[in-house]
Amino acid sequence: MNPSPSATSSPSPSQTPDHRLEGNEDRSRPAVRRFFTHPGEDPFASRSWNLRHVVLRSAEGEVLFEQENVEAPESWSEQAVRMVASKYFRGGPREAERETSVRQLVTRVVDTIVRWGREDGYLPTEEDAETLRAELAHLILDQRASFNSPVWFNVGVEEAPQCSACFINSVEDTMESILDLAKTEGMLFKYGSGSGTNLSSLRGSTEGLSNGGTASGPVSFMRGLDAFAGAIKSGGRTRRAAKMVLLDDDHPDIFHFVEAKIEEEEKARALVDAGWDPSFDAENGAYQSVGFQNANHSVRLSDEFMEAVREEGKWSTRNVTDGEAAESFPAGDLLWAVAEAAWQCGDPGVQFSTTIDRWHTCSGTGPIRASNPCSEFLFLDDSACNLASLNLLRFWDPEEGFDIEGFVHACEILITAQEILVDRAGYPTPAIGETSRQFRPLGLGFANLGALLMAAGLPYHSDEGRSLAASVAALLTGSAYRQSARLARKMGAFGGFSDNREPMLGVIDRHRDALDRVEATERSGPVKEAAETAWKEARRLGGEHGFRNAQVSALAPTGTIAFMMDCDTTGVEPEMALVKRKRLVGGGTLDLVNKTVPLALRSLGYEEERVAEITAWIEEERMAAGAPNLEDRHLPVFDCALATRPGARIIAPEGHIAMLAALQPFISGAISKTVNVPRETSVEEIESLFLKAWKSGVKAVAIYRDGSKGSQPLSTEKEGTAAETGDEARRHRLPDERRSITHKFSVGQHEGYITVGLYEEGQPGEIFLVMAKEGSTISGLMDAFATAISIALQYGVPLEALVDKFSHTRFEPSGMTRNKEIPFAKSVTDYIFRWLASKFLDADQRRAAGLLVLDDQGEARGETLPEAAATTPTTATPHPPAGSNGNGSLYQQDAPACRVCGAIMMRNGTCYGCPECGNTSGCS
């Protein structure tokens, strides 16, 4: 989205904020300054509005939500208006007092914050109040910024509204405390927030109780807490509750914790095989019938543990009650178990506790033991953080570059507004309220990083892209801490500052010093220079006055609010795909080229004729490679997280880790990010990525292997059935006499034969399978299956689509084979379809099916992901996720359907977000 000319024009000198160095900080400056607005200007009246008929339908066409005459800014998309009206407007669907306008929503929230700021001394004059009202409303209406969802749900409605999306709860090793935790979490979920808890304080399942029995252990209590969370809709809406559970690396039940979700995933797959609904959120479906589906799991790994892994040393767990050693084992066994569990079901993620402690501003008070559900808020137990995010693309101008002054001013406005919320917000327990008011942590962040980098003509996986991203992150946090120090000068430092002065100023110095390691480029140089100024001033002012907030920044997944701001990408994510699918109001879908692509081409210097030509190619071919007149050196700019056809370029997993490492030194908390890896990624490769993240200084990371969940897969067929296109499907039978191939195979010592009948051009048209004695149940099933596949082939279903659907299915028998291209088969079906791929598909399609590439001597070439990425760090890996077969498949193969509208969801941080209605599976 291009900023409007009026939004990017330079303000008059009198309006420009004072960002001068060293001792020139103006002590008489107003509490809030103008930048985007003028005195007497109404930000609501200065833009065009129109009325919309908002309708949200299910995949079957059923009306789920409808509201007529919804007033919205003309520049907002239908999706943004639909999401805001359906989720954030207050009042029941048929209530006369229900909100009907974005104007009402923004006024409700902004006016409440301004009134509180005036009453509490943040805004000494009416001029200050009017300035904050105008500037804050402008940022929101111009889609430059947004608060987290609980603010929109609750502010201006509740007397002491729950304003924070992120909470960290403590728990003690007593039944009373565990039950109190259930109550606290329930109240948090009710008002739209998420919660995280470290359960390492609970004794292990082998430890004794005072009455002579043995403890249940944390995993047992996790099951009950998870079920309770599943019964509560977040915010009273359709979002599911979001929670995180963590366990330390030395807890005696650590292996049980790591494997907990694997066992439940196996149960879910068995239910799916038995005919249960595989949709993730289906009522009474397979996944609603097993445990641990409402929480993210993370293991906290210390440097001591990671060093033991690297040195192939031993590791010991310790009893909670007496601290005595419980079990000793090779440290590598635990990291392997974590990697294997992540390979199988996407959990657990990891948090590197020593790295987190190294950047802890309040270590004088206590340790950081846990995080919120998406791992971006890391702070003391019993604390809360309200989030807000800035839309980076709205601060980008193709001619002028990044709007530094506007961005800095927006950071100051948001930090001031978030700070005002702290004392007026409600908290579910006295302990959380006390800690939150005492330390006042905030979570300012951004969205649309991927779109910004592409629009600027910079590859996401490049030194230049990381330099600009790191400089922007440094500018955000430096500006926020500087504003926090200004607020401390006026309102006083946070209550815990005196006890933590030394560690906090040490962390500020560490942030500032990290900028020396950012290599400035043409794009990032001015931003980095402004960041250096902000950090220098933040350190000086903080040394004099302290800081009002112990933390100021966190990079959240920005699920729902990213839709409100019409962002192309969420959080720190890259662009998902070059072609995106849009659902039409009247039904059906339309595939459109990502709107950032033309911006990138113009930034790279292509003339409009070439822009149109290349864009047309991408729309047809669904990839940039091969586009006419597109220079090869520009291809990395268009690399995305997911491929839309076999052989298309994607960002290597190492590229995601590198971006996390570049940004982390400039963020107070952490970064919500799941590194998506292709289906064929091995356990060893996932373990290697965890090690790389630790060595790179990342605080937290989760890894998700495409296809590792058994939930309902995304259909990859092109839109348009025979009835829609007017073409009747016809069956092309094989001639009575035909050539054939017979192949003998064995899977885990179970032998069988595949016979493939061929059309005259050599393509398969039928298959026969023999695996057991005639008349047995397995023989009948295999015969019926082969018949179904043969009919599908004869009706023109591409073999590639069948290979994509049935390869990598997992059931017994499985095991080693005699085929060098398929050394291990997860099932007979897996072997059959990967063998068909090896005989009848091209090299790229074989790679997509997970086949080893053999050299002329029939030996595996060893083209594994990390080595390929290591030798060409700025070139995307050729491995696309399974399910992306050139016909518009844009998401993970096992992405769930949205429980609200039925659209396929996209992975967003550690959760999923719906690109149609804005529904999320837990992220604000």
PDB file of C-alpha atoms in Angstrom, residues 336-565:
ATOM      1  CA  TRP A 336      17.232 -34.656  19.676  1.00  0.00           C
ATOM      2  CA  ALA A 337      13.930 -35.435  21.418  1.00  0.00           C
ATOM      3  CA  VAL A 338      12.899 -31.773  21.122  1.00  0.00           C
ATOM      4  CA  ALA A 339      13.825 -31.724  17.413  1.00  0.00           C
ATOM      5  CA  GLU A 340      12.016 -35.002  16.767  1.00  0.00           C
ATOM      6  CA  ALA A 341       8.878 -33.764  18.507  1.00  0.00           C
ATOM      7  CA  ALA A 342       8.986 -30.534  16.496  1.00  0.00           C
ATOM      8  CA  TRP A 343       9.457 -32.647  13.349  1.00  0.00           C
ATOM      9  CA  GLN A 344       6.381 -34.702  14.180  1.00  0.00           C
ATOM     10  CA  CYS A 345       3.928 -32.070  15.412  1.00  0.00           C
ATOM     11  CA  GLY A 346       5.476 -28.581  15.543  1.00  0.00           C
ATOM     12  CA  ASP A 347       5.914 -28.511  19.332  1.00  0.00           C
ATOM     13  CA  PRO A 348       7.755 -27.789  21.502  1.00  0.00           C
ATOM     14  CA  GLY A 349       9.502 -24.578  20.588  1.00  0.00           C
ATOM     15  CA  VAL A 350      12.587 -23.513  22.494  1.00  0.00           C
ATOM     16  CA  GLN A 351      13.511 -20.509  24.621  1.00  0.00           C
ATOM     17  CA  PHE A 352      17.170 -19.899  25.434  1.00  0.00           C
ATOM     18  CA  SER A 353      17.033 -18.927  29.095  1.00  0.00           C
ATOM     19  CA  THR A 354      20.620 -17.676  29.490  1.00  0.00           C
ATOM     20  CA  THR A 355      20.286 -15.406  26.463  1.00  0.00           C
ATOM     21  CA  ILE A 356      17.007 -14.094  27.881  1.00  0.00           C
ATOM     22  CA  ASP A 357      18.648 -13.398  31.258  1.00  0.00           C
ATOM     23  CA  ARG A 358      21.522 -11.565  29.553  1.00  0.00           C
ATOM     24  CA  TRP A 359      19.038  -8.949  28.264  1.00  0.00           C
ATOM     25  CA  HIS A 360      16.904  -8.802  31.437  1.00  0.00           C
ATOM     26  CA  THR A 361      16.439  -5.200  32.613  1.00  0.00           C
ATOM     27  CA  CYS A 362      15.134  -6.190  36.051  1.00  0.00           C
ATOM     28  CA  SER A 363      17.373  -9.076  37.109  1.00  0.00           C
ATOM     29  CA  GLY A 364      17.752  -7.371  40.492  1.00  0.00           C
ATOM     30  CA  THR A 365      14.120  -8.261  41.217  1.00  0.00           C
ATOM     31  CA  GLY A 366      13.923 -11.803  39.919  1.00  0.00           C
ATOM     32  CA  PRO A 367      14.452 -14.089  36.912  1.00  0.00           C
ATOM     33  CA  ILE A 368      12.453 -14.340  33.705  1.00  0.00           C
ATOM     34  CA  ARG A 369      10.856 -17.776  33.753  1.00  0.00           C
ATOM     35  CA  ALA A 370       8.095 -17.653  31.156  1.00  0.00           C
ATOM     36  CA  SER A 371       6.512 -15.870  28.222  1.00  0.00           C
ATOM     37  CA  ASN A 372       3.131 -15.144  26.703  1.00  0.00           C
ATOM     38  CA  PRO A 373       1.636 -17.676  24.214  1.00  0.00           C
ATOM     39  CA  CYS A 374       3.614 -16.449  21.198  1.00  0.00           C
ATOM     40  CA  SER A 375       6.900 -15.885  23.046  1.00  0.00           C
ATOM     41  CA  GLU A 376       7.339 -12.155  22.350  1.00  0.00           C
ATOM     42  CA  PHE A 377       6.674 -10.977  25.930  1.00  0.00           C
ATOM     43  CA  LEU A 378       9.363 -12.234  28.304  1.00  0.00           C
ATOM     44  CA  PHE A 379       9.335 -10.763  31.788  1.00  0.00           C
ATOM     45  CA  LEU A 380       8.790 -11.390  35.490  1.00  0.00           C
ATOM     46  CA  ASP A 381       6.110 -13.798  36.685  1.00  0.00           C
ATOM     47  CA  ASP A 382       2.674 -12.275  37.324  1.00  0.00           C
ATOM     48  CA  SER A 383       3.052  -9.451  34.835  1.00  0.00           C
ATOM     49  CA  ALA A 384       1.155  -8.101  31.830  1.00  0.00           C
ATOM     50  CA  CYS A 385       2.024  -6.215  28.673  1.00  0.00           C
ATOM     51  CA  ASN A 386      -0.193  -4.263  26.309  1.00  0.00           C
ATOM     52  CA  LEU A 387       0.940  -4.360  22.691  1.00  0.00           C
ATOM     53  CA  ALA A 388       0.699  -1.958  19.801  1.00  0.00           C
ATOM     54  CA  SER A 389       2.111  -2.231  16.290  1.00  0.00           C
ATOM     55  CA  LEU A 390       3.144   0.112  13.495  1.00  0.00           C
ATOM     56  CA  ASN A 391       2.535  -0.618   9.813  1.00  0.00           C
ATOM     57  CA  LEU A 392       6.015  -0.194   8.302  1.00  0.00           C
ATOM     58  CA  LEU A 393       4.832   0.090   4.712  1.00  0.00           C
ATOM     59  CA  ARG A 394       2.864   3.216   5.592  1.00  0.00           C
ATOM     60  CA  PHE A 395       6.176   4.904   6.436  1.00  0.00           C
ATOM     61  CA  TRP A 396       7.796   4.022   3.101  1.00  0.00           C
ATOM     62  CA  ASP A 397       7.890   6.299   0.095  1.00  0.00           C
ATOM     63  CA  PRO A 398       9.366   5.031  -3.203  1.00  0.00           C
ATOM     64  CA  GLU A 399      11.077   8.368  -3.842  1.00  0.00           C
ATOM     65  CA  GLU A 400      12.006   9.542  -0.345  1.00  0.00           C
ATOM     66  CA  GLY A 401      12.657   6.199   1.315  1.00  0.00           C
ATOM     67  CA  PHE A 402      11.788   5.512   4.951  1.00  0.00           C
ATOM     68  CA  ASP A 403       9.981   8.337   6.766  1.00  0.00           C
ATOM     69  CA  ILE A 404      12.254   8.536   9.798  1.00  0.00           C
ATOM     70  CA  GLU A 405      10.687  11.571  11.453  1.00  0.00           C
ATOM     71  CA  GLY A 406       7.146  10.298  11.011  1.00  0.00           C
ATOM     72  CA  PHE A 407       8.096   6.869  12.351  1.00  0.00           C
ATOM     73  CA  VAL A 408       9.861   8.291  15.410  1.00  0.00           C
ATOM     74  CA  HIS A 409       6.892  10.518  16.171  1.00  0.00           C
ATOM     75  CA  ALA A 410       4.495   7.590  15.841  1.00  0.00           C
ATOM     76  CA  CYS A 411       6.629   5.605  18.309  1.00  0.00           C
ATOM     77  CA  GLU A 412       6.406   8.451  20.826  1.00  0.00           C
ATOM     78  CA  ILE A 413       2.634   8.798  20.454  1.00  0.00           C
ATOM     79  CA  LEU A 414       2.049   5.059  20.858  1.00  0.00           C
ATOM     80  CA  ILE A 415       4.343   4.723  23.885  1.00  0.00           C
ATOM     81  CA  THR A 416       2.562   7.636  25.572  1.00  0.00           C
ATOM     82  CA  ALA A 417      -0.865   6.122  24.895  1.00  0.00           C
ATOM     83  CA  GLN A 418       0.203   2.643  26.023  1.00  0.00           C
ATOM     84  CA  GLU A 419       1.707   4.076  29.205  1.00  0.00           C
ATOM     85  CA  ILE A 420      -1.561   5.838  30.035  1.00  0.00           C
ATOM     86  CA  LEU A 421      -3.350   2.483  29.852  1.00  0.00           C
ATOM     87  CA  VAL A 422      -1.204   0.819  32.533  1.00  0.00           C
ATOM     88  CA  ASP A 423      -2.770   2.378  35.623  1.00  0.00           C
ATOM     89  CA  ARG A 424      -6.347   2.408  34.283  1.00  0.00           C
ATOM     90  CA  ALA A 425      -6.373  -1.206  33.115  1.00  0.00           C
ATOM     91  CA  GLY A 426      -7.891  -4.074  35.024  1.00  0.00           C
ATOM     92  CA  TYR A 427      -5.880  -7.161  35.979  1.00  0.00           C
ATOM     93  CA  PRO A 428      -7.171 -10.609  36.946  1.00  0.00           C
ATOM     94  CA  THR A 429      -5.149 -10.948  40.156  1.00  0.00           C
ATOM     95  CA  PRO A 430      -3.678  -8.508  42.675  1.00  0.00           C
ATOM     96  CA  ALA A 431      -0.197  -9.921  41.999  1.00  0.00           C
ATOM     97  CA  ILE A 432      -0.418  -9.233  38.252  1.00  0.00           C
ATOM     98  CA  GLY A 433      -1.793  -5.750  38.880  1.00  0.00           C
ATOM     99  CA  GLU A 434       0.980  -4.923  41.357  1.00  0.00           C
ATOM    100  CA  THR A 435       3.822  -6.171  39.138  1.00  0.00           C
ATOM    101  CA  SER A 436       2.420  -4.535  36.017  1.00  0.00           C
ATOM    102  CA  ARG A 437       2.049  -1.134  37.686  1.00  0.00           C
ATOM    103  CA  GLN A 438       5.409  -1.456  39.437  1.00  0.00           C
ATOM    104  CA  PHE A 439       7.418  -2.261  36.283  1.00  0.00           C
ATOM    105  CA  ARG A 440       5.070  -1.002  33.516  1.00  0.00           C
ATOM    106  CA  PRO A 441       6.346  -3.175  30.611  1.00  0.00           C
ATOM    107  CA  LEU A 442       5.071  -2.209  27.149  1.00  0.00           C
ATOM    108  CA  GLY A 443       5.257  -4.009  23.807  1.00  0.00           C
ATOM    109  CA  LEU A 444       5.536  -1.646  20.852  1.00  0.00           C
ATOM    110  CA  GLY A 445       6.305  -3.467  17.617  1.00  0.00           C
ATOM    111  CA  PHE A 446       5.646  -3.481  13.899  1.00  0.00           C
ATOM    112  CA  ALA A 447       4.071  -5.410  11.045  1.00  0.00           C
ATOM    113  CA  ASN A 448       4.609  -5.500   7.275  1.00  0.00           C
ATOM    114  CA  LEU A 449       8.385  -5.981   7.410  1.00  0.00           C
ATOM    115  CA  GLY A 450       8.285  -8.439   4.517  1.00  0.00           C
ATOM    116  CA  ALA A 451       6.270  -6.036   2.388  1.00  0.00           C
ATOM    117  CA  LEU A 452       8.589  -3.136   3.254  1.00  0.00           C
ATOM    118  CA  LEU A 453      11.695  -5.045   2.178  1.00  0.00           C
ATOM    119  CA  MET A 454      10.156  -6.249  -1.078  1.00  0.00           C
ATOM    120  CA  ALA A 455       8.812  -2.769  -1.855  1.00  0.00           C
ATOM    121  CA  ALA A 456      12.310  -1.397  -1.260  1.00  0.00           C
ATOM    122  CA  GLY A 457      13.767  -3.934  -3.703  1.00  0.00           C
ATOM    123  CA  LEU A 458      15.654  -5.830  -0.978  1.00  0.00           C
ATOM    124  CA  PRO A 459      15.654  -9.627  -0.509  1.00  0.00           C
ATOM    125  CA  TYR A 460      14.395 -10.783   2.882  1.00  0.00           C
ATOM    126  CA  HIS A 461      17.350 -13.180   3.039  1.00  0.00           C
ATOM    127  CA  SER A 462      20.160 -10.712   2.349  1.00  0.00           C
ATOM    128  CA  ASP A 463      22.637  -8.574   4.245  1.00  0.00           C
ATOM    129  CA  GLU A 464      20.981  -5.450   2.840  1.00  0.00           C
ATOM    130  CA  GLY A 465      17.508  -6.565   3.919  1.00  0.00           C
ATOM    131  CA  ARG A 466      18.678  -7.463   7.405  1.00  0.00           C
ATOM    132  CA  SER A 467      20.533  -4.143   7.726  1.00  0.00           C
ATOM    133  CA  LEU A 468      17.392  -2.117   7.019  1.00  0.00           C
ATOM    134  CA  ALA A 469      15.240  -4.350   9.246  1.00  0.00           C
ATOM    135  CA  ALA A 470      17.703  -4.139  12.154  1.00  0.00           C
ATOM    136  CA  SER A 471      18.025  -0.360  11.772  1.00  0.00           C
ATOM    137  CA  VAL A 472      14.231   0.066  11.848  1.00  0.00           C
ATOM    138  CA  ALA A 473      13.967  -2.151  14.945  1.00  0.00           C
ATOM    139  CA  ALA A 474      16.764  -0.184  16.627  1.00  0.00           C
ATOM    140  CA  LEU A 475      15.038   3.091  15.778  1.00  0.00           C
ATOM    141  CA  LEU A 476      11.748   1.832  17.195  1.00  0.00           C
ATOM    142  CA  THR A 477      13.130   0.650  20.542  1.00  0.00           C
ATOM    143  CA  GLY A 478      15.581   3.526  20.915  1.00  0.00           C
ATOM    144  CA  SER A 479      12.829   6.083  20.272  1.00  0.00           C
ATOM    145  CA  ALA A 480      10.499   4.254  22.661  1.00  0.00           C
ATOM    146  CA  TYR A 481      13.065   4.185  25.494  1.00  0.00           C
ATOM    147  CA  ARG A 482      13.866   7.863  24.899  1.00  0.00           C
ATOM    148  CA  GLN A 483      10.170   8.704  25.218  1.00  0.00           C
ATOM    149  CA  SER A 484       9.970   6.489  28.305  1.00  0.00           C
ATOM    150  CA  ALA A 485      12.824   8.480  29.863  1.00  0.00           C
ATOM    151  CA  ARG A 486      11.005  11.726  29.047  1.00  0.00           C
ATOM    152  CA  LEU A 487       7.900  10.352  30.736  1.00  0.00           C
ATOM    153  CA  ALA A 488      10.022   9.343  33.740  1.00  0.00           C
ATOM    154  CA  ARG A 489      11.278  12.916  34.011  1.00  0.00           C
ATOM    155  CA  LYS A 490       7.668  14.067  34.221  1.00  0.00           C
ATOM    156  CA  MET A 491       5.914  11.198  36.010  1.00  0.00           C
ATOM    157  CA  GLY A 492       8.771   9.401  37.770  1.00  0.00           C
ATOM    158  CA  ALA A 493      10.643   6.221  36.920  1.00  0.00           C
ATOM    159  CA  PHE A 494       8.934   2.852  37.257  1.00  0.00           C
ATOM    160  CA  GLY A 495       8.779   1.618  40.824  1.00  0.00           C
ATOM    161  CA  GLY A 496      11.408  -1.085  40.428  1.00  0.00           C
ATOM    162  CA  PHE A 497      13.988   1.095  38.690  1.00  0.00           C
ATOM    163  CA  SER A 498      16.067   1.906  41.759  1.00  0.00           C
ATOM    164  CA  ASP A 499      16.568  -1.796  42.520  1.00  0.00           C
ATOM    165  CA  ASN A 500      17.470  -2.449  38.891  1.00  0.00           C
ATOM    166  CA  ARG A 501      19.328   0.693  37.834  1.00  0.00           C
ATOM    167  CA  GLU A 502      22.586  -1.125  37.087  1.00  0.00           C
ATOM    168  CA  PRO A 503      21.202  -4.058  35.063  1.00  0.00           C
ATOM    169  CA  MET A 504      18.798  -1.807  33.164  1.00  0.00           C
ATOM    170  CA  LEU A 505      21.398   0.734  32.123  1.00  0.00           C
ATOM    171  CA  GLY A 506      23.667  -2.173  31.234  1.00  0.00           C
ATOM    172  CA  VAL A 507      21.012  -3.564  28.878  1.00  0.00           C
ATOM    173  CA  ILE A 508      20.494  -0.096  27.349  1.00  0.00           C
ATOM    174  CA  ASP A 509      24.250   0.037  26.701  1.00  0.00           C
ATOM    175  CA  ARG A 510      24.114  -3.430  25.148  1.00  0.00           C
ATOM    176  CA  HIS A 511      21.325  -2.369  22.794  1.00  0.00           C
ATOM    177  CA  ARG A 512      23.243   0.760  21.825  1.00  0.00           C
ATOM    178  CA  ASP A 513      26.519  -1.101  21.289  1.00  0.00           C
ATOM    179  CA  ALA A 514      24.819  -3.682  19.063  1.00  0.00           C
ATOM    180  CA  LEU A 515      24.253  -0.941  16.472  1.00  0.00           C
ATOM    181  CA  ASP A 516      28.014  -0.879  15.863  1.00  0.00           C
ATOM    182  CA  ARG A 517      27.665  -4.362  14.357  1.00  0.00           C
ATOM    183  CA  VAL A 518      25.034  -3.276  11.825  1.00  0.00           C
ATOM    184  CA  GLU A 519      26.692  -2.490   8.520  1.00  0.00           C
ATOM    185  CA  ALA A 520      25.003   0.559   7.022  1.00  0.00           C
ATOM    186  CA  THR A 521      23.830   0.449   3.410  1.00  0.00           C
ATOM    187  CA  GLU A 522      22.367   3.068   1.111  1.00  0.00           C
ATOM    188  CA  ARG A 523      18.862   2.191   2.289  1.00  0.00           C
ATOM    189  CA  SER A 524      19.615   1.673   5.978  1.00  0.00           C
ATOM    190  CA  GLY A 525      22.274   4.338   6.581  1.00  0.00           C
ATOM    191  CA  PRO A 526      19.961   7.253   7.470  1.00  0.00           C
ATOM    192  CA  VAL A 527      17.767   4.996   9.614  1.00  0.00           C
ATOM    193  CA  LYS A 528      20.766   3.636  11.490  1.00  0.00           C
ATOM    194  CA  GLU A 529      22.071   7.162  12.084  1.00  0.00           C
ATOM    195  CA  ALA A 530      18.709   8.221  13.526  1.00  0.00           C
ATOM    196  CA  ALA A 531      18.709   5.107  15.720  1.00  0.00           C
ATOM    197  CA  GLU A 532      22.160   5.968  17.068  1.00  0.00           C
ATOM    198  CA  THR A 533      20.845   9.412  17.989  1.00  0.00           C
ATOM    199  CA  ALA A 534      17.814   7.923  19.737  1.00  0.00           C
ATOM    200  CA  TRP A 535      19.878   5.453  21.778  1.00  0.00           C
ATOM    201  CA  LYS A 536      22.417   8.088  22.787  1.00  0.00           C
ATOM    202  CA  GLU A 537      19.639  10.333  24.051  1.00  0.00           C
ATOM    203  CA  ALA A 538      17.790   7.433  25.693  1.00  0.00           C
ATOM    204  CA  ARG A 539      20.919   6.494  27.623  1.00  0.00           C
ATOM    205  CA  ARG A 540      21.590  10.067  28.735  1.00  0.00           C
ATOM    206  CA  LEU A 541      18.013  10.793  29.798  1.00  0.00           C
ATOM    207  CA  GLY A 542      17.631   7.366  31.403  1.00  0.00           C
ATOM    208  CA  GLY A 543      20.796   7.904  33.408  1.00  0.00           C
ATOM    209  CA  GLU A 544      19.423  11.205  34.664  1.00  0.00           C
ATOM    210  CA  HIS A 545      15.768  10.377  35.237  1.00  0.00           C
ATOM    211  CA  GLY A 546      15.403   6.615  34.931  1.00  0.00           C
ATOM    212  CA  PHE A 547      12.791   5.065  32.666  1.00  0.00           C
ATOM    213  CA  ARG A 548       9.052   4.957  33.035  1.00  0.00           C
ATOM    214  CA  ASN A 549       8.897   1.414  31.605  1.00  0.00           C
ATOM    215  CA  ALA A 550      11.092  -1.627  32.229  1.00  0.00           C
ATOM    216  CA  GLN A 551      10.463  -2.837  28.676  1.00  0.00           C
ATOM    217  CA  VAL A 552       9.160  -0.980  25.636  1.00  0.00           C
ATOM    218  CA  SER A 553       9.168  -3.305  22.623  1.00  0.00           C
ATOM    219  CA  ALA A 554       8.159  -6.776  21.471  1.00  0.00           C
ATOM    220  CA  LEU A 555       7.530  -8.143  17.987  1.00  0.00           C
ATOM    221  CA  ALA A 556       4.150  -9.880  18.069  1.00  0.00           C
ATOM    222  CA  PRO A 557       2.574 -11.907  15.252  1.00  0.00           C
ATOM    223  CA  THR A 558       0.021  -9.054  14.764  1.00  0.00           C
ATOM    224  CA  GLY A 559      -2.727 -11.412  13.685  1.00  0.00           C
ATOM    225  CA  THR A 560      -6.027  -9.558  13.758  1.00  0.00           C
ATOM    226  CA  ILE A 561      -4.656  -6.030  13.937  1.00  0.00           C
ATOM    227  CA  ALA A 562      -2.544  -6.625  10.820  1.00  0.00           C
ATOM    228  CA  PHE A 563      -5.815  -7.113   8.942  1.00  0.00           C
ATOM    229  CA  MET A 564      -7.169  -3.930  10.510  1.00  0.00           C
ATOM    230  CA  MET A 565      -4.140  -2.044   9.115  1.00  0.00           C
TER     231      MET A 565
END
